[in-house]
Coordinates of C-alpha atoms in Angstrom, one line a residue:
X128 CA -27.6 -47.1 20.3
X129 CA -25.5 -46.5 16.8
X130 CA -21.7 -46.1 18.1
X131 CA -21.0 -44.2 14.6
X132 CA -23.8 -41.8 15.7
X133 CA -22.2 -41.5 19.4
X134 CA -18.4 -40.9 17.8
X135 CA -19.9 -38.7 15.4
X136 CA -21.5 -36.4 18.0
X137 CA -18.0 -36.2 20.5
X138 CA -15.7 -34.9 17.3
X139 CA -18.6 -32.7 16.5
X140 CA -18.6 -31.2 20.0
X141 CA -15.0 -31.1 20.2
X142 CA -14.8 -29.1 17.6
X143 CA -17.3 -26.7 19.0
X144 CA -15.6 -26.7 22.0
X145 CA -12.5 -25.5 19.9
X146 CA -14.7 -22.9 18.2
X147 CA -15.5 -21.2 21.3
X148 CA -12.3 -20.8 22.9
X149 CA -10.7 -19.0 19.2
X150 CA -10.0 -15.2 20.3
X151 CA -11.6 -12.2 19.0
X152 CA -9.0 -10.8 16.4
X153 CA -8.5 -7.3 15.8
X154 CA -8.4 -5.5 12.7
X155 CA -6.5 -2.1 11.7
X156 CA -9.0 0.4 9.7
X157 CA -7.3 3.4 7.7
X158 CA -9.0 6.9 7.8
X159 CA -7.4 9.5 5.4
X160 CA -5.5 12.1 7.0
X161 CA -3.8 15.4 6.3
X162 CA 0.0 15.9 7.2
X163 CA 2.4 18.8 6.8
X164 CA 6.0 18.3 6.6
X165 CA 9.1 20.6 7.2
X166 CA 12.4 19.6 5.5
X167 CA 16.0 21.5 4.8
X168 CA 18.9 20.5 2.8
X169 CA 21.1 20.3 -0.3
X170 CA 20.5 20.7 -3.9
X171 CA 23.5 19.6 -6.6
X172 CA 23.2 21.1 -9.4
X173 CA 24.1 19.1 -12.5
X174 CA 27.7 20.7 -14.2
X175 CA 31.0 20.2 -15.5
X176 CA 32.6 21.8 -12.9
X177 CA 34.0 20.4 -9.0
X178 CA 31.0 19.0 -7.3
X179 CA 31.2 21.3 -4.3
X180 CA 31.2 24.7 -6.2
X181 CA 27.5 23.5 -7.0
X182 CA 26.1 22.6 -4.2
X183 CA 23.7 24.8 -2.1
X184 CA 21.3 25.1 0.1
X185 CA 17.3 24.0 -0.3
X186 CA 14.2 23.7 1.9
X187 CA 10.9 22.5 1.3
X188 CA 7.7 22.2 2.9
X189 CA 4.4 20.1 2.2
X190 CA 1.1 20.0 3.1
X191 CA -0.5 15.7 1.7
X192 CA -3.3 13.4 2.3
X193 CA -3.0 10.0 2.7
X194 CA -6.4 8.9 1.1
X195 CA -5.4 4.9 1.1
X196 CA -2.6 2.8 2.7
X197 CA -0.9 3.0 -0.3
X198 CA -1.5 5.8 -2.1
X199 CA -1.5 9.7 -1.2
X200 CA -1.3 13.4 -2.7
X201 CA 1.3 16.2 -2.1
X202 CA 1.4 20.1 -2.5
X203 CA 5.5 20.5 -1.8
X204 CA 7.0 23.9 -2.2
X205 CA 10.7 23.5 -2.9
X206 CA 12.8 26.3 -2.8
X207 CA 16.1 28.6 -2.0
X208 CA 19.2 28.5 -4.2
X209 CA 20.8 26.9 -7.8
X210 CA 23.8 27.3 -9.0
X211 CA 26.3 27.1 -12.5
X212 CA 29.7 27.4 -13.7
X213 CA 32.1 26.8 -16.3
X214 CA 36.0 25.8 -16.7
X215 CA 38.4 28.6 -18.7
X216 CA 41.1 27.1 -20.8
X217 CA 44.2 29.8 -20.5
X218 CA 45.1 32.1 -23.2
X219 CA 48.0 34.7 -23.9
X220 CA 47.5 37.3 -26.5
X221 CA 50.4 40.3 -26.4
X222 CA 49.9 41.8 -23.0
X223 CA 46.8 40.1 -22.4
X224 CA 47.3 37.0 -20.4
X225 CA 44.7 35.0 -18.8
X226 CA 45.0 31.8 -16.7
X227 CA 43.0 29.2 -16.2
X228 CA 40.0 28.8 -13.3
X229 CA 36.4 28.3 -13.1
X230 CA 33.4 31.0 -13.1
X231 CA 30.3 29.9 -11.1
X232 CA 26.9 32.0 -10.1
X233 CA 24.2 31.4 -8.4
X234 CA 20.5 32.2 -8.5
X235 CA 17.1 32.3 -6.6
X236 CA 13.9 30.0 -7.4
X237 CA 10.9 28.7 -5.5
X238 CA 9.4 25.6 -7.1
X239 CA 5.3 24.8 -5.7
X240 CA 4.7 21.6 -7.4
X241 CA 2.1 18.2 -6.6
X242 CA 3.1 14.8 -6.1
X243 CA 1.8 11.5 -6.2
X244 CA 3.2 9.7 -3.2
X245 CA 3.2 5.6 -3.0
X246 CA 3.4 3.3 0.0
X247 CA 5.9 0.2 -0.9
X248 CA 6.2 -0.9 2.6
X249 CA 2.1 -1.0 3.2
X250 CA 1.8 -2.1 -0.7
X251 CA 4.1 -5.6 -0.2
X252 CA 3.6 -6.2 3.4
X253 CA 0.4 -5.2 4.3
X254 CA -1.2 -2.4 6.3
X255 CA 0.2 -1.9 10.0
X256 CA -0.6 1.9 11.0
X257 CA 2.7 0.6 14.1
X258 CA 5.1 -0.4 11.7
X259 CA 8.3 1.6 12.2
X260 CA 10.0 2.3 9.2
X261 CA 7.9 3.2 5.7
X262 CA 9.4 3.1 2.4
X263 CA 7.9 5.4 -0.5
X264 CA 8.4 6.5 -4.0
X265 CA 6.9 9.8 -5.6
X266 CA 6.4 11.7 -8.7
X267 CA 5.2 14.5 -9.6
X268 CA 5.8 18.4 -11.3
X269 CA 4.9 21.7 -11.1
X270 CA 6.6 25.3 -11.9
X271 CA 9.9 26.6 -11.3
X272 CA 10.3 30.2 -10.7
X273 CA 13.7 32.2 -10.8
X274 CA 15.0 34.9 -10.5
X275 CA 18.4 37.1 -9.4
X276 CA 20.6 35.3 -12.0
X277 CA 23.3 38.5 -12.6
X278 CA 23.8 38.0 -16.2
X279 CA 25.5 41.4 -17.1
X280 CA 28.1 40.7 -13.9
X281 CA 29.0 37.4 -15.7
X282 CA 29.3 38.6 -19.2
X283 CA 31.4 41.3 -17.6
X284 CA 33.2 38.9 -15.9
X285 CA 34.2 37.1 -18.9
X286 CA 34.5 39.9 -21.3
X287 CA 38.2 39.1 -22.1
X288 CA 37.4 35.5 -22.6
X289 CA 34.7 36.2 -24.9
X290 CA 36.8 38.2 -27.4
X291 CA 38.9 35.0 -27.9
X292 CA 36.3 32.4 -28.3
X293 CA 37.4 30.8 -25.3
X294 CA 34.5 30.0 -23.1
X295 CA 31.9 27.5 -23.4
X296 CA 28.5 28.7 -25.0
X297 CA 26.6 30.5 -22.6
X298 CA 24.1 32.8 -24.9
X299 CA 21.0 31.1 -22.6
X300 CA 22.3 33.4 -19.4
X301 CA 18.9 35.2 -18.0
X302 CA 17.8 37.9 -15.9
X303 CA 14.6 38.9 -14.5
X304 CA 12.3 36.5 -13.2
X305 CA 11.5 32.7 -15.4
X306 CA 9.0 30.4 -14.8
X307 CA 9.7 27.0 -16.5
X308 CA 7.5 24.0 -15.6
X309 CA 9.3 20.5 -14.4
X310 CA 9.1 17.3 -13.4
X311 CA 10.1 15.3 -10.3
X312 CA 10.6 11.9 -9.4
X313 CA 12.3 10.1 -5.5
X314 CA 12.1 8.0 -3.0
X315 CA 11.5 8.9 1.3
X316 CA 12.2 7.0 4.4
X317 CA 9.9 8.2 6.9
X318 CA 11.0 6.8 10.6
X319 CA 7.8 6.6 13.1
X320 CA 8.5 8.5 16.2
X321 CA 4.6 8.7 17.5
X322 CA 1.1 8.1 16.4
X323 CA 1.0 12.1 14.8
X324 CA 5.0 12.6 14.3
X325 CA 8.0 11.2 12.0
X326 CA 11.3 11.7 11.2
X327 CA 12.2 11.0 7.5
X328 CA 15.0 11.5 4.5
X329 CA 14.2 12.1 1.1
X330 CA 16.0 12.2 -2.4
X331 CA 14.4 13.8 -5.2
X332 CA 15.6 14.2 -8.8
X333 CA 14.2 17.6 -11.1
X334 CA 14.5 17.9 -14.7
X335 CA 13.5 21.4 -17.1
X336 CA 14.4 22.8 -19.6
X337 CA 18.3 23.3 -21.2
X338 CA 17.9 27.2 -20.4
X339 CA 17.9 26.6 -16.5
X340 CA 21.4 27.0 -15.9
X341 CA 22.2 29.7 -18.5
X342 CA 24.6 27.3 -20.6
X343 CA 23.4 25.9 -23.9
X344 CA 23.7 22.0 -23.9
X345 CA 21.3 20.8 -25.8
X346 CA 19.7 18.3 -23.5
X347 CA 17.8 18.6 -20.0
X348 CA 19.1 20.6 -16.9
X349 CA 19.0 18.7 -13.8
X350 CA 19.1 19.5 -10.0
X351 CA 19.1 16.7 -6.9
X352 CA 17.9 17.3 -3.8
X353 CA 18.6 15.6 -0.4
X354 CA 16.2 16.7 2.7
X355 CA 16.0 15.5 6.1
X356 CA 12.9 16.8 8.2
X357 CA 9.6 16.0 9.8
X358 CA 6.5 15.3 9.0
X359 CA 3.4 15.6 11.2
X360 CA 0.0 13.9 11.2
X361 CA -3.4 15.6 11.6
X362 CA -6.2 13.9 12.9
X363 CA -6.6 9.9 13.4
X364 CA -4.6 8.2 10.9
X365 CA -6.3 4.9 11.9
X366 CA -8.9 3.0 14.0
X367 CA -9.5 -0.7 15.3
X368 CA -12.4 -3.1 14.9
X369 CA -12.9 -6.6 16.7
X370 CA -13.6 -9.8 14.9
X371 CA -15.2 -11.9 17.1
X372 CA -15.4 -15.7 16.0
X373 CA -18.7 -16.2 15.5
X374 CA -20.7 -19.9 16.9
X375 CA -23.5 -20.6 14.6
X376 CA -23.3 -24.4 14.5
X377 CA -23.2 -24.5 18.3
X378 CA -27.2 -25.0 18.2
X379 CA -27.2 -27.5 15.1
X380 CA -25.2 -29.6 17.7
X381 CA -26.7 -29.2 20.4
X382 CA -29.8 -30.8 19.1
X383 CA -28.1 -34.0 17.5
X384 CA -26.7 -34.4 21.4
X385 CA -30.1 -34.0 22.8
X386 CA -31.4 -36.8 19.8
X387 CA -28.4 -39.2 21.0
X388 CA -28.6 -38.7 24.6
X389 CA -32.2 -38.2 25.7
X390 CA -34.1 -40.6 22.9
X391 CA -34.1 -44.6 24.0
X392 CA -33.4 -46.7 21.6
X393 CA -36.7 -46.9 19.3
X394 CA -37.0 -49.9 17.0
X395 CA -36.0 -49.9 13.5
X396 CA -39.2 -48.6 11.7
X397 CA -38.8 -45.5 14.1
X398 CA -34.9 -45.0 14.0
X399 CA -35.6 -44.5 10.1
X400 CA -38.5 -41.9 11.0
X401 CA -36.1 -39.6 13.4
X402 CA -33.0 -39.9 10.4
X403 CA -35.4 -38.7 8.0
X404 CA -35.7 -35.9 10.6
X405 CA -31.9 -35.2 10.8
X406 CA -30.6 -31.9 10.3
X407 CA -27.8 -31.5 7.6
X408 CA -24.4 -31.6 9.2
X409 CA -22.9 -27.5 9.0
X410 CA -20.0 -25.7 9.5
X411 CA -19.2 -22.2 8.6
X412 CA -15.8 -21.3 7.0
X413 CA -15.0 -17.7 8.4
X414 CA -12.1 -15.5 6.0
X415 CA -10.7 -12.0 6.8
X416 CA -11.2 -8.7 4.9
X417 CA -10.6 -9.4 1.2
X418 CA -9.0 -12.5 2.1
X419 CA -9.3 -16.5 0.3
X420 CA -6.7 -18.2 2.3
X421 CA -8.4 -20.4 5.3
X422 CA -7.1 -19.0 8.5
X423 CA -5.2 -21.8 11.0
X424 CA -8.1 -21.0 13.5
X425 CA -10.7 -22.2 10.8
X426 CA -9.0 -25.4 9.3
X427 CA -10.1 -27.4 12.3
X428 CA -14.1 -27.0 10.2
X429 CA -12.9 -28.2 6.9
X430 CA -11.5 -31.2 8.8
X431 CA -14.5 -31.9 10.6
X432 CA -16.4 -32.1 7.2
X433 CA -14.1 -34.3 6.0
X434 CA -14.8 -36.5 8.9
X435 CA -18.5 -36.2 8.5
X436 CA -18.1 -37.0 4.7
X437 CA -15.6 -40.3 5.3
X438 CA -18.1 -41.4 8.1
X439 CA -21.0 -41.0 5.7
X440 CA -20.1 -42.1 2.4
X441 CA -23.3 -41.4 0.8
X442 CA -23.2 -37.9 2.0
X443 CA -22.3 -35.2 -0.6
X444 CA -21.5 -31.2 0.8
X445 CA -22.2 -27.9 -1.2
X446 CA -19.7 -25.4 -0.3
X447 CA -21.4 -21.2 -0.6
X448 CA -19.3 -18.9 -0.8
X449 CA -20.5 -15.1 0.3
X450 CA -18.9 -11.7 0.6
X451 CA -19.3 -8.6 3.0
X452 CA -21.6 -6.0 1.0
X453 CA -19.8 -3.1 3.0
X454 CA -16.6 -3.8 0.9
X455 CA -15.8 -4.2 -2.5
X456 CA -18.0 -4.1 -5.2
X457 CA -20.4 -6.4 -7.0
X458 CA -18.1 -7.6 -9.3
X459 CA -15.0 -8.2 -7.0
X460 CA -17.0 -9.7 -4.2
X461 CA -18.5 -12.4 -6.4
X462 CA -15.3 -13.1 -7.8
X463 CA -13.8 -13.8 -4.0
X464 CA -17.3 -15.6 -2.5
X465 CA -16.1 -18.3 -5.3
X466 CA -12.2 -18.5 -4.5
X467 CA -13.4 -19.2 -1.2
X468 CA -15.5 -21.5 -2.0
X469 CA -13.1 -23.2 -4.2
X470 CA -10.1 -22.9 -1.4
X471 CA -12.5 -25.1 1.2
X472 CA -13.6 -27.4 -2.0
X473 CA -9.7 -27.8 -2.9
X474 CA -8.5 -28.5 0.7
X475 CA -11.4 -31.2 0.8
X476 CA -10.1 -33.0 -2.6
X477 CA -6.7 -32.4 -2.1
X478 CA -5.3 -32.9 1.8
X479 CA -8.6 -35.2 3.0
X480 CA -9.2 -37.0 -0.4
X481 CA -13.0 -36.2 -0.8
X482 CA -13.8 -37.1 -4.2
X483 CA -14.8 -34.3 -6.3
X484 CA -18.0 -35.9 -7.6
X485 CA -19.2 -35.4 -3.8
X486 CA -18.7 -31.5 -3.9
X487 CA -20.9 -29.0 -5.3
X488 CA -19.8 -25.1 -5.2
X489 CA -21.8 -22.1 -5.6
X490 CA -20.8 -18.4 -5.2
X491 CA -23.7 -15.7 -3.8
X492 CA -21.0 -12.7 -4.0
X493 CA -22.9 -9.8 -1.4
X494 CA -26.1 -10.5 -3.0
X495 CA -27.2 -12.7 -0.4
X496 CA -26.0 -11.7 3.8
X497 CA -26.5 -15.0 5.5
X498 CA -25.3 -12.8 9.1
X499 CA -27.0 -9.7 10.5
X500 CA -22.9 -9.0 11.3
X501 CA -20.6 -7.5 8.3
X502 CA -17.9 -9.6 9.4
X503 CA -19.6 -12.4 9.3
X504 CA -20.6 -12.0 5.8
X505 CA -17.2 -13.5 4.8
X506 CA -17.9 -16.6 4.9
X507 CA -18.1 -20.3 3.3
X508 CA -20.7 -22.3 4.3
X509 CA -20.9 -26.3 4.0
X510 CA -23.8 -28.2 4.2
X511 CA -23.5 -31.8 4.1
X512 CA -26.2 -34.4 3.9

């Protein structure tokens, strides 16, 4: 009996034996969701006067939809309070003296406006629907409506001030009701409390136009807004899927052990007969979702060609490389069927030192589904002969 054809057969079962005891993975899926989110605050409005005379109160509340991990849409409705002011110089003219101090008003708005909303934490480290703590960015714009400014009380107010030149130029002061459109950028924490509920902080910044505040600048108005609230999930934000290691090459094996085993040892003429019989030697290179990278549980195959290749040096292996047709498109999937191709070919050139010359590489992208499974679809096969 051939001893290389008896060692050959106990690493090939050994690593079927490994094969089989690999555990199913599981695999997060995301479904789109709506939410709705309740939040209350701060707004600062940008000034030249102390920081606390402008400050007042804001609320906001959203209804989104988390269409990807990464990327989802806003309606937010921002509203409540703004506010303005000014610093008077003193001034003494005859009897009329005036000291120094500060005018500030206030005014109502509501602001409905959409956002864009980005992901950072599932875009740089991956999808986990469990993780605790998500970082996002947003931007966005919409209308803001005012109203309630008291514009004759002010001018009244500074009547005296006026007829000496003193105050700064406030000829943009308004009444009625304005609608001016703006823009929006910020950044949220959101803090996972439950599958459906959060807790999270946000900081937005809001630019319009100079005649927001009443005074005439001639540049942008700005207001910030902190919020702290919560936001509440509707539906199932996620579901699970099992990946079980599939065993295709357990049969290819089995019969080369039933050839070594039960057959007596025939004479030459014959063993030459039952080689040109021989099956090519196969194993099956399984990758995750939209994934080239070969997994630790799969290395133990690429070895185990490179042993079949060093033991047969005649042998040469063509490496296919396929993709799931349930994911993707035609163009993407062809494009990773031959990085993973190319990943086993490299790994076989450059940590087991297969010579290139021995290696052919193909790539069938979904066009071909070797497996009646999806997830088997992702796949590199070698066949070596």
């Amino acid at each position: 009996m051939n001893i290389k054809k008896v060692l050959l057969s106990c690493l090939m079962l050994g690593g079927v034996l490994t094969a089989s005891a690999q555990e199913a993975k599981t695999e997060y899926v995301h479904n789109p969701y709506w939410y709705i989110q309740l939040q209350g605050g701060a707004q600062y409005t940008l000034g030249e006067i102390d920081f606390s005379d402008l400050i007042s109160p804001n609320v906001q509340v959203a209804v989104g939809r988390q269409f990807t991990p990464v990327f989802g849409m806003r309606l937010a409705v921002n509203a409540w309070q703004s506010r303005a002011g000014i610093e008077l110089n003193p001034f003494s003219v005859g009897d009329d003296v005036r000291p120094s101090g500060t005018i500030d008003w206030k005014w109502m708005y509501v602001a409905p406006g959409i956002d864009l909303t980005f992901n950072l934490s599932n875009l740089f480290c991956g999808y986990n629907p469990n993780r605790i703590f998500n970082f996002s960015v947003f931007a966005g714009a919409g209308a803001n409506i005012g109203w309630d400014m008291d514009k004759d009380g002010i001018e009244n107010e500074l009547g005296a001030y006026y007829k000496h030149g003193n105050p700064e130029n406030i000829s943009y002061l308004w009444d009625g009701t304005k609608v001016r459109a703006y823009g929006r950028a910020g950044v949220a924490a959101d803090f996972k409390v439950s599958n459906a509920v959060s807790l999270g902080v946000e900081v937005n910044a809001n630019t319009l136009s100079d005649r927001y505040n009443g005074k005439k600048a001639s540049d942008w108005d700005w207001y910030f807004n902190a919020l702290a609230g919560v936001k509440v999930n509707l539906g199932k934000t996620y579901s699970t899927r099992t990946i079980e290691a599939p065993k295709p090459v357990e049969r290819v094996i089995e019969k080369v052990i039933e050839r070594v085993v039960e057959k007596p040892c025939p004479p030459v003429v014959a063993t030459q007969a039952v080689e040109a019989k021989k099956e090519p030697f196969r194993r099956d290179v399984f990758f995750t979702i939209n994934c080239y990278t070969i997994a630790k549980s799969e290395r133990a195959k690429v070895k185990e060609v490179a042993d079949y290749l060093n033991a047969n040096p005649n042998a040469t292996v063509e490496i296919t490389g396929y993709a799931d047709k349930g994911t993707g498109n035609a163009k993407i999937n062809k494009r990773l069927s031959l990085s993973r191709a190319q990943t086993v070919a490299k790994a076989l050139t450059n940590q087991y030192k297969i010579a290139a010359s021995r290696i052919k590489v193909e790539a069938k992208g979904d066009t071909v589904q070797p497996f009646a499974k999806a997830i088997e679809n992702r796949v590199a096969i070698c066949i070596a002969e």
